[in-house]
């Protein structure tokens, strides 16, 4: 058995923490300063983590490599298994042109560009985040706004800022699933706390979007539909995350927000021509005037209805128990690790949920989608293969980052850093979201940031007497606000609207919003760590 040491360098916790941080520093420097591709930076960071575990922490090389293999497998299944199948569903709607029908349907909901921004960037963007994540919502929302006549720069900013509240539950709950796995905390507990933090952002973000689109005039004239949208989104996300399914939190929130928005009478009124003239500076796409048959419109919405239906069925107790029977649990080979107190770690036993996992349920919904949309089996299979090819670098990145995280966690590196960070005491509650924000700003992924810093947050929380669930959730909730300034998302947004090379200009426009909302999240977490807002926690 390998027992994790906490002070392997000169019996000094600070010196040991400096060495333990080398893998993280390697990844962050390679991404932020050297601008290396994420999958290469992740692989080099993994190499450094392996060397530190083996040579400094004394973890046997076989156990070090075994822990990396377990992390890599978790990155493939269930993490990327969810993402691949979710993006496959979207690609089939594009292939059959039902995505264009959906886009035109949104354009007809209101001719007010301020309402259109909420429907497309906030609500539909959240739906795309629920299904795919990894930059897809920003690119697609921005393109749709430009097609409606928005100025490209404004469309990009709106899409980036909108992609905040849904991120923690994106890609069918991938970030929180990862967070639960690397911290050893129950998924329901982590999702529950995140579901009591990010909904508070949803109350604010629609108002911010209106301000970005039409300034104070827009806020004065459309604050009511924006507030209704935010309240409904927040309520649905809170309820789904706490009482139903973390994987469905964003889908429920997106649908509830859109429905509430359309129920407000002022959202359906024709926009003043002065508003349209000042907001819409681009050229409106001609295909928006095309009339689609009602049955085709229903089919365009069908994939999302099928996903909701499949996940809902999977939550029925008898069905849930039946699916759980396919889960395989076994002792992970060549791994026998105990923490610093001599207790065996959970990773010694590995669980493989073959059927009761989000990716398999999305696959079932995808097969049904292919039937409803009339996609032939051969074409559906070709689209699935194309999806894997499209995501190949994202797959390599997630696999390497998860392998790195597992090596750091199982060798004791994360624990050493966590004990050191715990010296911040009560101030840790304020800094916790900042760490997540920094991780996402650099990696571009809330999943990656949770994998890198989740275990560290839990160790620090336990040493400082704070709630482990609170700080773990804060890592994810703070991380969502780093999404809009990550180089990955800035590049995607600029490329989508034809502003390649203007990432710096876009960064200057979104950075104040990122920092401002981060401050709000830090204050929320501080409040939740005390009696002021402690009543909010489960």
Short mmCIF file of C-alpha atoms in Angstrom, two decimals, residues 160-161 163-165 167-168 198 201 205 433 436-438 440-441 446 474-486 510-511 513-522 524:
data_model
loop_
_atom_site.label_atom_id
_atom_site.label_comp_id
_atom_site.label_asym_id
_atom_site.label_seq_id
_atom_site.Cartn_x
_atom_site.Cartn_y
_atom_site.Cartn_z
CA UNK A 160 -19.93 35.34 -24.55
CA UNK A 161 -21.63 37.02 -21.58
CA UNK A 163 -22.62 31.71 -21.75
CA UNK A 164 -22.23 31.90 -17.96
CA UNK A 165 -25.18 30.70 -15.88
CA UNK A 167 -21.89 26.34 -17.85
CA UNK A 168 -21.64 24.42 -14.56
CA UNK A 198 -25.39 29.75 -10.36
CA UNK A 201 -26.29 34.64 -11.72
CA UNK A 205 -27.36 37.99 -16.69
CA UNK A 433 -14.43 31.07 -6.76
CA UNK A 436 -12.15 28.26 -10.38
CA UNK A 437 -12.40 31.45 -12.45
CA UNK A 438 -8.65 31.42 -13.08
CA UNK A 440 -11.47 28.21 -16.62
CA UNK A 441 -9.94 31.44 -17.94
CA UNK A 446 -15.18 24.27 -16.30
CA UNK A 474 -17.64 27.47 -5.59
CA UNK A 475 -14.83 26.24 -7.83
CA UNK A 476 -17.37 25.37 -10.52
CA UNK A 477 -19.63 28.39 -9.97
CA UNK A 478 -16.72 30.83 -10.03
CA UNK A 479 -15.32 29.02 -13.03
CA UNK A 480 -18.32 29.77 -15.23
CA UNK A 481 -17.40 33.46 -15.11
CA UNK A 482 -13.95 32.77 -16.55
CA UNK A 483 -15.49 31.20 -19.64
CA UNK A 484 -16.10 34.51 -21.42
CA UNK A 485 -12.45 35.60 -21.16
CA UNK A 486 -10.78 32.29 -21.98
CA UNK A 510 -16.12 41.38 -21.67
CA UNK A 511 -13.43 41.52 -18.96
CA UNK A 513 -18.39 41.95 -16.81
CA UNK A 514 -16.38 38.85 -15.97
CA UNK A 515 -14.70 40.53 -13.00
CA UNK A 516 -17.88 42.21 -11.80
CA UNK A 517 -19.92 39.01 -11.80
CA UNK A 518 -17.00 37.14 -10.20
CA UNK A 519 -17.07 39.61 -7.32
CA UNK A 520 -20.78 38.94 -6.90
CA UNK A 521 -20.13 35.18 -6.80
CA UNK A 522 -17.30 35.61 -4.26
CA UNK A 524 -22.34 34.92 -2.37
#
